[in-house]
CSV table of C-alpha atoms and ligand atoms in Angstrom, one decimal:
chain,number,residue,atom,x,y,z
O,1472,UNK,CA,-14.1,8.6,13.0
O,1473,UNK,CA,-15.6,5.3,14.0
O,1474,UNK,CA,-17.0,3.3,11.0
O,1475,UNK,CA,-20.7,2.5,11.1
O,1476,UNK,CA,-21.6,-1.1,11.2
O,1477,UNK,CA,-24.0,-0.9,8.3
O,1478,UNK,CA,-24.5,1.9,5.8
O,1479,UNK,CA,-27.4,2.2,3.4
O,1480,UNK,CA,-26.3,4.3,0.4
O,1481,UNK,CA,-29.0,5.7,-1.8
O,1482,UNK,CA,-31.2,2.6,-1.8
O,1483,UNK,CA,-34.0,2.5,-4.4
O,1484,UNK,CA,-36.2,-0.3,-5.0
O,1485,UNK,CA,-39.2,-0.9,-7.3
O,1486,UNK,CA,-41.9,-3.4,-7.4
O,1487,UNK,CA,-42.9,-3.2,-11.0
O,1488,UNK,CA,-43.6,0.6,-11.6
O,1489,UNK,CA,-44.1,1.1,-7.9
O,1490,UNK,CA,-41.2,3.0,-6.3
O,1491,UNK,CA,-41.3,1.4,-2.9
O,1492,UNK,CA,-37.9,2.7,-1.4
O,1493,UNK,CA,-36.8,6.2,-2.4
O,1494,UNK,CA,-33.2,7.0,-2.1
O,1495,UNK,CA,-32.7,5.8,1.5
O,1496,UNK,CA,-29.5,6.6,3.1
O,1497,UNK,CA,-28.4,6.2,6.7
O,1498,UNK,CA,-25.9,4.4,8.9
O,1499,UNK,CA,-26.4,2.0,11.8
O,1500,UNK,CA,-23.9,1.9,14.5
O,1501,UNK,CA,-22.4,-1.1,16.2
O,1502,UNK,CA,-24.4,-2.2,19.3
O,1503,UNK,CA,-27.4,0.0,18.8
O,1504,UNK,CA,-31.2,-0.7,18.9
O,1505,UNK,CA,-32.5,1.0,15.7
O,1506,UNK,CA,-36.2,0.9,14.9
O,1507,UNK,CA,-37.9,1.4,11.5
O,1508,UNK,CA,-41.2,3.0,12.4
O,1509,UNK,CA,-43.9,4.1,10.0
O,1510,UNK,CA,-47.6,3.4,8.9
O,1511,UNK,CA,-48.5,0.1,7.2
O,1512,UNK,CA,-47.1,-0.1,3.6
O,1513,UNK,CA,-44.4,2.7,4.0
O,1514,UNK,CA,-41.7,0.1,3.1
O,1515,UNK,CA,-40.2,-1.0,6.5
O,1516,UNK,CA,-40.4,-4.8,5.8
O,1517,UNK,CA,-39.1,-4.3,2.3
O,1518,UNK,CA,-36.0,-2.2,3.6
O,1519,UNK,CA,-35.4,-4.9,6.2
O,1520,UNK,CA,-35.5,-7.7,3.6
O,1521,UNK,CA,-33.0,-5.7,1.5
O,1522,UNK,CA,-30.6,-5.7,4.3
O,1523,UNK,CA,-31.2,-9.4,5.0
O,1524,UNK,CA,-30.6,-10.1,1.2
O,1525,UNK,CA,-34.1,-11.4,0.6
O,1526,UNK,CA,-34.9,-8.6,-1.8
O,1527,UNK,CA,-32.6,-7.1,-4.3
O,1528,UNK,CA,-32.1,-3.3,-4.5
O,1529,UNK,CA,-32.4,-1.6,-7.9
O,1530,UNK,CA,-29.7,1.0,-7.1
O,1531,UNK,CA,-27.6,2.1,-4.2
O,1532,UNK,CA,-25.4,0.0,-2.0
O,1533,UNK,CA,-25.4,-1.7,1.4
O,1534,UNK,CA,-22.2,-1.8,3.3
O,1535,UNK,CA,-21.5,-4.1,6.2
O,1536,UNK,CA,-18.2,-3.1,8.0
O,1537,UNK,CA,-17.3,-0.8,5.1
O,1538,UNK,CA,-17.6,-3.6,2.3
O,1539,UNK,CA,-20.5,-4.1,0.0
O,1540,UNK,CA,-22.9,-7.0,0.6
O,1541,UNK,CA,-25.1,-6.2,-2.3
O,1542,UNK,CA,-24.4,-9.4,-4.3
O,1543,UNK,CA,-23.9,-11.7,-1.3
O,1544,UNK,CA,-26.5,-14.4,-0.5
O,1545,UNK,CA,-28.6,-14.1,2.6
O,1546,UNK,CA,-27.0,-16.9,4.6
O,1547,UNK,CA,-23.5,-15.5,3.9
O,1548,UNK,CA,-24.3,-12.0,5.2
O,1549,UNK,CA,-23.9,-12.7,9.0
O,1550,UNK,CA,-27.3,-11.1,9.8
O,1551,UNK,CA,-30.3,-13.0,11.1
O,1552,UNK,CA,-34.0,-12.3,10.8
O,1553,UNK,CA,-36.7,-13.1,13.3
O,1554,UNK,CA,-40.2,-12.8,11.8
O,1555,UNK,CA,-43.7,-12.2,13.4
O,1556,UNK,CA,-44.7,-15.8,12.8
O,1557,UNK,CA,-41.7,-17.4,14.6
O,1558,UNK,CA,-41.1,-19.8,11.7
O,1559,UNK,CA,-40.0,-22.6,14.2
O,1560,UNK,CA,-39.8,-26.1,12.7
O,1561,UNK,CA,-42.9,-27.8,14.1
O,1562,UNK,CA,-41.4,-31.3,14.1
O,1563,UNK,CA,-38.3,-30.3,16.0
O,1564,UNK,CA,-38.1,-29.7,19.8
O,1565,UNK,CA,-36.7,-26.5,21.2
O,1566,UNK,CA,-33.1,-27.9,21.5
O,1567,UNK,CA,-33.1,-29.0,17.9
O,1568,UNK,CA,-34.7,-26.0,16.5
O,1569,UNK,CA,-32.0,-23.7,18.1
O,1570,UNK,CA,-29.3,-26.3,17.2
O,1571,UNK,CA,-30.4,-26.5,13.6
O,1572,UNK,CA,-28.5,-23.5,12.2
O,1573,UNK,CA,-25.0,-24.4,13.6
O,1574,UNK,CA,-25.5,-28.0,12.6
O,1575,UNK,CA,-26.4,-27.2,9.0
O,1576,UNK,CA,-23.4,-24.9,8.9
O,1577,UNK,CA,-21.3,-27.6,10.7
O,1578,UNK,CA,-19.8,-24.6,12.6
O,1579,UNK,CA,-19.4,-26.4,15.9
O,1580,UNK,CA,-19.0,-29.7,17.6
O,1581,UNK,CA,-22.1,-31.2,19.6
O,1582,UNK,CA,-20.2,-30.5,22.9
O,1583,UNK,CA,-19.7,-26.9,22.2
O,1584,UNK,CA,-23.3,-26.7,20.7
O,1585,UNK,CA,-24.7,-28.0,23.9
O,1586,UNK,CA,-23.2,-25.1,25.9
O,1587,UNK,CA,-24.2,-22.5,23.5
O,1588,UNK,CA,-27.8,-23.8,23.3
O,1589,UNK,CA,-27.8,-23.6,27.1
O,1590,UNK,CA,-26.3,-20.1,27.1
O,1591,UNK,CA,-28.9,-18.7,24.6
O,1592,UNK,CA,-31.7,-20.4,26.4
O,1593,UNK,CA,-30.5,-18.7,29.5
O,1594,UNK,CA,-30.5,-15.3,27.8
O,1595,UNK,CA,-34.1,-15.7,26.7
O,1596,UNK,CA,-35.1,-17.2,30.1
O,1597,UNK,CA,-36.2,-20.5,28.7
O,1598,UNK,CA,-33.8,-23.0,30.5
O,1599,UNK,CA,-35.5,-26.3,31.1
O,1600,UNK,CA,-37.7,-26.1,27.9
O,1601,UNK,CA,-35.2,-28.1,25.6
O,1602,UNK,CA,-37.4,-31.1,25.0
O,1603,UNK,CA,-40.7,-29.2,24.5
O,1604,UNK,CA,-42.2,-29.1,20.9
O,1605,UNK,CA,-43.3,-25.7,19.5
O,1606,UNK,CA,-47.1,-26.5,19.9
O,1607,UNK,CA,-46.4,-27.0,23.6
O,1608,UNK,CA,-45.2,-23.4,24.0
O,1609,UNK,CA,-47.1,-20.1,24.4
O,1610,UNK,CA,-46.8,-17.4,21.8
O,1611,UNK,CA,-44.4,-15.4,24.0
O,1612,UNK,CA,-42.2,-18.5,24.6
O,1613,UNK,CA,-42.2,-19.5,20.9
O,1614,UNK,CA,-41.0,-16.0,20.1
O,1615,UNK,CA,-38.2,-16.3,22.7
O,1616,UNK,CA,-37.1,-19.5,21.0
O,1617,UNK,CA,-37.1,-17.8,17.6
O,1618,UNK,CA,-34.8,-15.2,19.1
O,1619,UNK,CA,-32.6,-17.8,20.7
O,1620,UNK,CA,-32.3,-19.6,17.4
O,1621,UNK,CA,-31.1,-16.4,15.7
O,1622,UNK,CA,-28.7,-15.4,18.6
O,1623,UNK,CA,-27.0,-18.7,18.6
O,1624,UNK,CA,-25.4,-17.8,15.2
O,1625,UNK,CA,-23.9,-14.7,16.9
O,1626,UNK,CA,-25.0,-12.4,14.0
O,1627,UNK,CA,-23.5,-9.0,13.5
O,1628,UNK,CA,-27.1,-7.7,13.1
O,1629,UNK,CA,-30.4,-9.2,14.3
O,1630,UNK,CA,-33.2,-8.1,12.1
O,1631,UNK,CA,-36.7,-8.3,13.8
O,1632,UNK,CA,-39.8,-7.8,11.7
O,1633,UNK,CA,-42.8,-7.0,14.1
O,1634,UNK,CA,-41.8,-9.9,16.3
O,1635,UNK,CA,-44.3,-9.0,19.0
O,1636,UNK,CA,-47.2,-8.4,16.6
O,1637,UNK,CA,-49.0,-11.6,17.3
O,1638,UNK,CA,-48.9,-11.4,21.1
O,1639,UNK,CA,-51.6,-9.9,23.4
O,1640,UNK,CA,-51.0,-6.4,24.7
O,1641,UNK,CA,-49.9,-7.4,28.2
O,1642,UNK,CA,-47.4,-9.9,26.9
O,1643,UNK,CA,-46.2,-7.5,24.2
O,1644,UNK,CA,-45.5,-4.9,26.8
O,1645,UNK,CA,-43.6,-7.5,28.9
O,1646,UNK,CA,-41.6,-8.8,25.9
O,1647,UNK,CA,-40.6,-5.2,24.9
O,1648,UNK,CA,-38.9,-4.8,28.3
O,1649,UNK,CA,-37.3,-8.2,27.9
O,1650,UNK,CA,-36.1,-7.6,24.3
O,1651,UNK,CA,-34.6,-4.3,25.2
O,1652,UNK,CA,-32.8,-5.8,28.2
O,1653,UNK,CA,-31.6,-8.8,26.0
O,1654,UNK,CA,-30.2,-6.4,23.4
O,1655,UNK,CA,-28.2,-4.4,26.1
O,1656,UNK,CA,-26.9,-7.7,27.6
O,1657,UNK,CA,-25.7,-9.2,24.3
O,1658,UNK,CA,-24.6,-5.9,22.7
O,1659,UNK,CA,-26.0,-7.2,19.4
O,1660,UNK,CA,-27.1,-4.7,17.0
O,1661,UNK,CA,-30.9,-4.9,16.5
O,1662,UNK,CA,-32.8,-3.5,13.6
O,1663,UNK,CA,-36.4,-3.6,14.6
O,1664,UNK,CA,-39.5,-3.1,12.4
O,1665,UNK,CA,-42.9,-1.8,14.0
O,1666,UNK,CA,-45.8,0.4,13.3
O,1667,UNK,CA,-46.4,0.8,17.0
O,1668,UNK,CA,-44.9,4.1,18.0
O,1669,UNK,CA,-45.0,3.3,21.7
O,1670,UNK,CA,-43.0,0.2,21.1
O,1671,UNK,CA,-40.5,2.2,19.1
O,1672,UNK,CA,-40.3,5.0,21.7
O,1673,UNK,CA,-39.9,2.5,24.6
O,1674,UNK,CA,-37.2,0.3,23.2
O,1675,UNK,CA,-35.0,2.1,20.7
O,1676,UNK,CA,-31.8,4.0,20.9
O,1677,UNK,CA,-32.7,5.6,17.6
O,1678,UNK,CA,-35.8,5.7,15.3
O,1679,UNK,CA,-36.0,6.0,11.7
O,1680,UNK,CA,-39.5,7.4,10.8
O,1681,UNK,CA,-40.6,6.3,7.3
O,1682,UNK,CA,-43.4,7.3,5.1
O,1683,UNK,CA,-44.1,6.4,1.5
O,1684,UNK,CA,-40.7,4.8,1.0
O,1685,UNK,CA,-38.8,7.8,2.4
O,1686,UNK,CA,-37.0,8.5,5.5
O,1687,UNK,CA,-38.9,11.5,7.3
O,1688,UNK,CA,-36.6,11.8,10.4
O,1689,UNK,CA,-33.9,9.8,12.2
O,1690,UNK,CA,-33.2,10.5,15.8
O,1691,UNK,CA,-33.5,9.5,19.4
O,1692,UNK,CA,-37.0,8.7,20.8
O,1693,UNK,CA,-36.8,12.1,22.7
O,1694,UNK,CA,-35.8,14.1,19.5
O,1695,UNK,CA,-38.5,12.4,17.4
O,1696,UNK,CA,-41.2,13.0,20.2
O,1697,UNK,CA,-40.3,16.6,21.1
O,1698,UNK,CA,-38.8,17.9,17.9
O,1699,UNK,CA,-40.6,16.3,14.9
O,1700,UNK,CA,-38.9,17.3,11.7
O,1701,UNK,CA,-42.0,17.9,9.5
O,1702,UNK,CA,-45.7,17.7,9.4
O,1703,UNK,CA,-45.8,13.9,8.8
O,1704,UNK,CA,-43.8,13.3,11.9
O,1705,UNK,CA,-45.7,15.8,14.0
O,1706,UNK,CA,-49.0,14.1,13.3
O,1707,UNK,CA,-47.7,10.5,13.4
O,1708,UNK,CA,-45.9,10.7,16.7
O,1709,UNK,CA,-47.7,11.5,19.9
O,1710,UNK,CA,-51.1,13.0,20.2
O,1711,UNK,CA,-51.2,16.6,19.3
O,1712,UNK,CA,-53.7,19.4,18.7
O,1713,UNK,CA,-53.2,20.8,15.2
O,1714,UNK,CA,-54.3,24.3,14.4
O,1715,UNK,CA,-53.9,26.6,11.6
O,1716,UNK,CA,-52.6,30.0,12.7
O,1717,UNK,CA,-51.5,33.3,11.2
O,1718,UNK,CA,-47.9,34.4,12.0
O,1719,UNK,CA,-47.8,38.0,13.3
O,1720,UNK,CA,-44.1,38.5,14.3
O,1721,UNK,CA,-41.1,36.1,14.0
O,1722,UNK,CA,-38.6,36.5,16.9
O,1723,UNK,CA,-35.3,34.6,17.5
O,1724,UNK,CA,-36.7,32.1,19.9
O,1725,UNK,CA,-40.5,32.7,19.7
O,1726,UNK,CA,-43.3,34.0,17.4
O,1727,UNK,CA,-46.5,35.9,17.9
O,1728,UNK,CA,-49.4,34.1,16.2
O,1729,UNK,CA,-53.1,34.6,15.9
O,1730,UNK,CA,-55.3,31.6,16.7
O,1731,UNK,CA,-58.9,32.4,16.0
O,1732,UNK,CA,-59.6,35.6,18.1
O,1733,UNK,CA,-56.5,35.2,20.4
O,1734,UNK,CA,-53.0,36.3,20.0
O,1735,UNK,CA,-50.3,34.1,21.7
O,1736,UNK,CA,-46.6,34.0,21.9
O,1737,UNK,CA,-45.3,30.5,20.9
O,1738,UNK,CA,-41.9,29.1,21.6
O,1739,UNK,CA,-41.4,26.3,19.0
O,1740,UNK,CA,-39.2,23.4,20.0
O,1741,UNK,CA,-37.8,23.3,16.5
O,1742,UNK,CA,-37.2,26.4,14.5
O,1743,UNK,CA,-38.6,26.4,11.0
O,1744,UNK,CA,-38.3,29.3,8.6
O,1745,UNK,CA,-41.5,31.3,9.0
O,1746,UNK,CA,-42.3,34.8,7.6
O,1747,UNK,CA,-44.6,37.4,9.2
O,1748,UNK,CA,-48.0,37.3,7.7
O,1749,UNK,CA,-48.0,33.8,6.5
O,1750,UNK,CA,-50.3,31.0,7.7
O,1751,UNK,CA,-48.6,28.2,9.6
O,1752,UNK,CA,-49.4,25.1,11.6
O,1753,UNK,CA,-49.4,25.2,15.4
O,1754,UNK,CA,-49.2,21.8,17.0
O,1755,UNK,CA,-49.2,21.2,20.7
O,1756,UNK,CA,-49.1,17.9,22.7
O,1757,UNK,CA,-52.4,17.2,24.3
O,1758,UNK,CA,-50.8,16.1,27.5
O,1759,UNK,CA,-48.7,19.3,27.6
O,1760,UNK,CA,-51.8,21.5,27.7
O,1761,UNK,CA,-53.5,22.7,30.9
O,1762,UNK,CA,-56.9,24.1,31.5
O,1763,UNK,CA,-57.7,27.1,33.8
O,1764,UNK,CA,-61.0,28.5,34.9
O,1765,UNK,CA,-59.5,31.9,35.7
O,1766,UNK,CA,-57.8,34.2,33.2
O,1767,UNK,CA,-54.1,33.5,32.5
O,1768,UNK,CA,-51.7,35.3,30.1
O,1769,UNK,CA,-50.8,33.8,26.8
O,1770,UNK,CA,-53.7,31.4,26.7
O,1771,UNK,CA,-56.4,30.3,24.3
O,1772,UNK,CA,-59.9,31.0,25.3
O,1773,UNK,CA,-62.5,28.4,24.7
O,1774,UNK,CA,-65.7,26.6,26.0
O,1775,UNK,CA,-65.7,23.2,27.6
O,1776,UNK,CA,-67.7,20.7,25.4
O,1777,UNK,CA,-67.1,17.6,27.5
O,1778,UNK,CA,-65.0,16.2,30.4
O,1779,UNK,CA,-64.2,12.5,30.3
O,1780,UNK,CA,-62.7,10.6,33.2
O,1781,UNK,CA,-60.7,7.5,32.1
O,1782,UNK,CA,-58.7,6.1,35.0
O,1783,UNK,CA,-55.8,8.3,35.9
O,1784,UNK,CA,-56.5,10.5,32.9
O,1785,UNK,CA,-59.0,13.3,32.3
O,1786,UNK,CA,-59.8,14.2,28.6
O,1787,UNK,CA,-61.3,17.6,28.2
O,1788,UNK,CA,-62.6,18.7,24.9
O,1789,UNK,CA,-62.9,22.4,24.4
O,1790,UNK,CA,-64.3,24.5,21.5
O,1791,UNK,CA,-61.8,27.2,20.5
O,1792,UNK,CA,-63.2,29.2,17.6
O,1793,UNK,CA,-64.1,26.6,15.0
O,1794,UNK,CA,-61.6,24.1,16.2
O,1795,UNK,CA,-62.1,21.4,19.1
O,1796,UNK,CA,-59.0,21.1,21.3
O,1797,UNK,CA,-58.3,18.0,23.4
O,1798,UNK,CA,-56.5,18.5,26.6
O,1799,UNK,CA,-55.2,15.4,28.6
O,1800,UNK,CA,-54.7,15.9,32.2
O,1801,UNK,CA,-53.2,13.3,34.5
O,1802,UNK,CA,-54.2,14.6,38.0
O,1803,UNK,CA,-57.1,16.4,39.3
O,1804,UNK,CA,-56.3,20.1,38.9
O,1805,UNK,CA,-57.7,23.3,40.6
O,1806,UNK,CA,-59.9,23.7,37.6
O,1807,UNK,CA,-62.9,21.6,38.2
O,1808,UNK,CA,-64.4,22.7,34.8
O,1809,UNK,CA,-67.6,21.4,33.5
O,1810,UNK,CA,-69.5,21.4,30.3
O,1811,UNK,CA,-70.3,24.9,29.1
O,1812,UNK,CA,-67.7,26.6,31.2
O,1813,UNK,CA,-65.5,29.3,29.7
O,1814,UNK,CA,-61.8,28.3,30.2
O,1815,UNK,CA,-58.3,29.3,29.3
O,1816,UNK,CA,-55.8,26.9,27.8
O,1817,UNK,CA,-52.0,27.2,28.4
O,1818,UNK,CA,-49.2,24.9,27.5
O,1819,UNK,CA,-45.7,24.0,28.6
O,1820,UNK,CA,-43.1,26.1,26.9
O,1821,UNK,CA,-41.6,23.2,24.9
O,1822,UNK,CA,-44.8,21.4,24.1
O,1823,UNK,CA,-45.5,23.5,21.0
O,1824,UNK,CA,-44.3,23.4,17.5
O,1825,UNK,CA,-44.7,25.8,14.6
O,1826,UNK,CA,-44.5,24.5,11.1
O,1827,UNK,CA,-44.9,26.1,7.7
O,1828,UNK,CA,-48.4,25.4,6.3
O,1829,UNK,CA,-47.0,24.3,3.0
O,1830,UNK,CA,-45.5,21.3,4.6
O,1831,UNK,CA,-49.0,20.0,5.6
O,1832,UNK,CA,-50.5,21.1,2.3
O,1833,UNK,CA,-48.1,18.9,0.4
O,1834,UNK,CA,-49.7,16.0,2.3
O,1835,UNK,CA,-53.2,17.5,1.6
O,1836,UNK,CA,-54.3,17.3,5.3
O,1837,UNK,CA,-55.2,20.8,6.4
P,2534,ATP,P1,-46.6,-3.3,7.3
P,2534,ATP,O1,-46.4,-2.5,8.5
P,2534,ATP,O2,-48.1,-3.4,6.9
P,2534,ATP,O3,-46.0,-4.6,7.3
P,2534,ATP,P2,-44.5,-2.2,5.7
P,2534,ATP,O4,-44.1,-0.7,5.9
P,2534,ATP,O5,-43.6,-3.2,6.2
P,2534,ATP,O6,-46.0,-2.4,6.1
P,2534,ATP,P3,-43.9,-3.3,3.1
P,2534,ATP,O7,-44.3,-4.7,3.4
P,2534,ATP,O8,-42.4,-3.0,3.0
P,2534,ATP,O9,-44.6,-2.3,4.1
P,2534,ATP,O10,-44.6,-2.9,1.8
P,2534,ATP,C1,-44.4,-1.6,1.2
P,2534,ATP,C2,-45.3,-1.5,-0.2
P,2534,ATP,O11,-44.7,-2.5,-1.2
P,2534,ATP,C3,-46.6,-1.9,0.1
P,2534,ATP,O12,-47.5,-1.0,-0.6
P,2534,ATP,C4,-46.8,-3.3,-0.4
P,2534,ATP,O13,-48.1,-3.6,-0.8
P,2534,ATP,C5,-45.7,-3.3,-1.5
P,2534,ATP,N1,-45.2,-4.6,-1.7
P,2534,ATP,C6,-44.5,-5.4,-0.7
P,2534,ATP,N2,-44.1,-6.6,-1.3
P,2534,ATP,C7,-44.4,-6.6,-2.5
P,2534,ATP,C8,-44.2,-7.5,-3.6
P,2534,ATP,N3,-43.5,-8.7,-3.4
P,2534,ATP,N4,-44.7,-7.2,-4.8
P,2534,ATP,C9,-45.4,-6.1,-5.0
P,2534,ATP,N5,-45.5,-5.0,-4.0
P,2534,ATP,C10,-45.1,-5.4,-2.9
């Protein structure tokens, strides 16, 4: 079997009494774009800093190419970090900023260095900016230089800590595409930290979803989005309507559940162990639901509270029993429903997920 590039093995870390990383284990493969995603304070940056060697771990091990790097100094690990605040030297021009690392390490002659600076500047599309000072660059340009400065060292892994966080929305979206392309072009392994799920879903090969110092799920963007492993991931990724239901029958591929006064058949995209008679959580993507004015089978009945037009999107709020459901439609449908209308809500077969209620009670949220 192919050896992973980096293995995290039962990593635990404390800040005083605070257990910030709890028994974290996963592998990072050569050449992948892996993102650590989670809410603020869940431990993403701390984990990244442990990989970089900027924080020490209390127990567990970090293996790079099969060998432990736990006691090795950050500058000897062959990993480079790009931070949100760029950290360029303000008194050095672009060329000297990029050349700084190899010059300190005396790892190449000036002639070779010149070629390499030119190559990395080309990669980040900044040829011609060699003599500019950092204050003469835009935020996006400074971030590209910070990335070029890391890439010139040809690290085995590039660690990126919210590198686009300081940019405005439009530039951030543009840079997301550029970064993903750059990663594919160079084949360098990227470990990327963000709390922005859209950014993670857009760029990554795989995503590690974290909460409160623990890994909640590791999978491809599609897996994470469509098959959340537990209640936390279900509510953190995508916009879903969350309803408490009673399970009436459990079949091999679908279950019959009672939602308020309605009984519907639900095909869950991930099979959790459920028992007839128990209460459960039904979660359905808002944009995988449809509203119909005429009666349709296997639907929830409700009354329209509001219809809000926002560009290409129509957001319809519907009272279903005691719950308010939001449906997001992207095109004008046959149902021209209005406030006060009685409607039926259906959903795409794979848009729903049924979870044990206990899972959410642990988090104290339902
Ligand atoms: P964000 O998205 O806000 O950057 P994060 O997931 O990267 O959050 P971390 O920066 O890893 O979170 O912090 C995890 C927890 O550890 C937080 O509760 C933070 O307050 C705490 N923490 C981080 N650094 C230290 C430190 N040096 N001393 C004590 N506590 C710390």
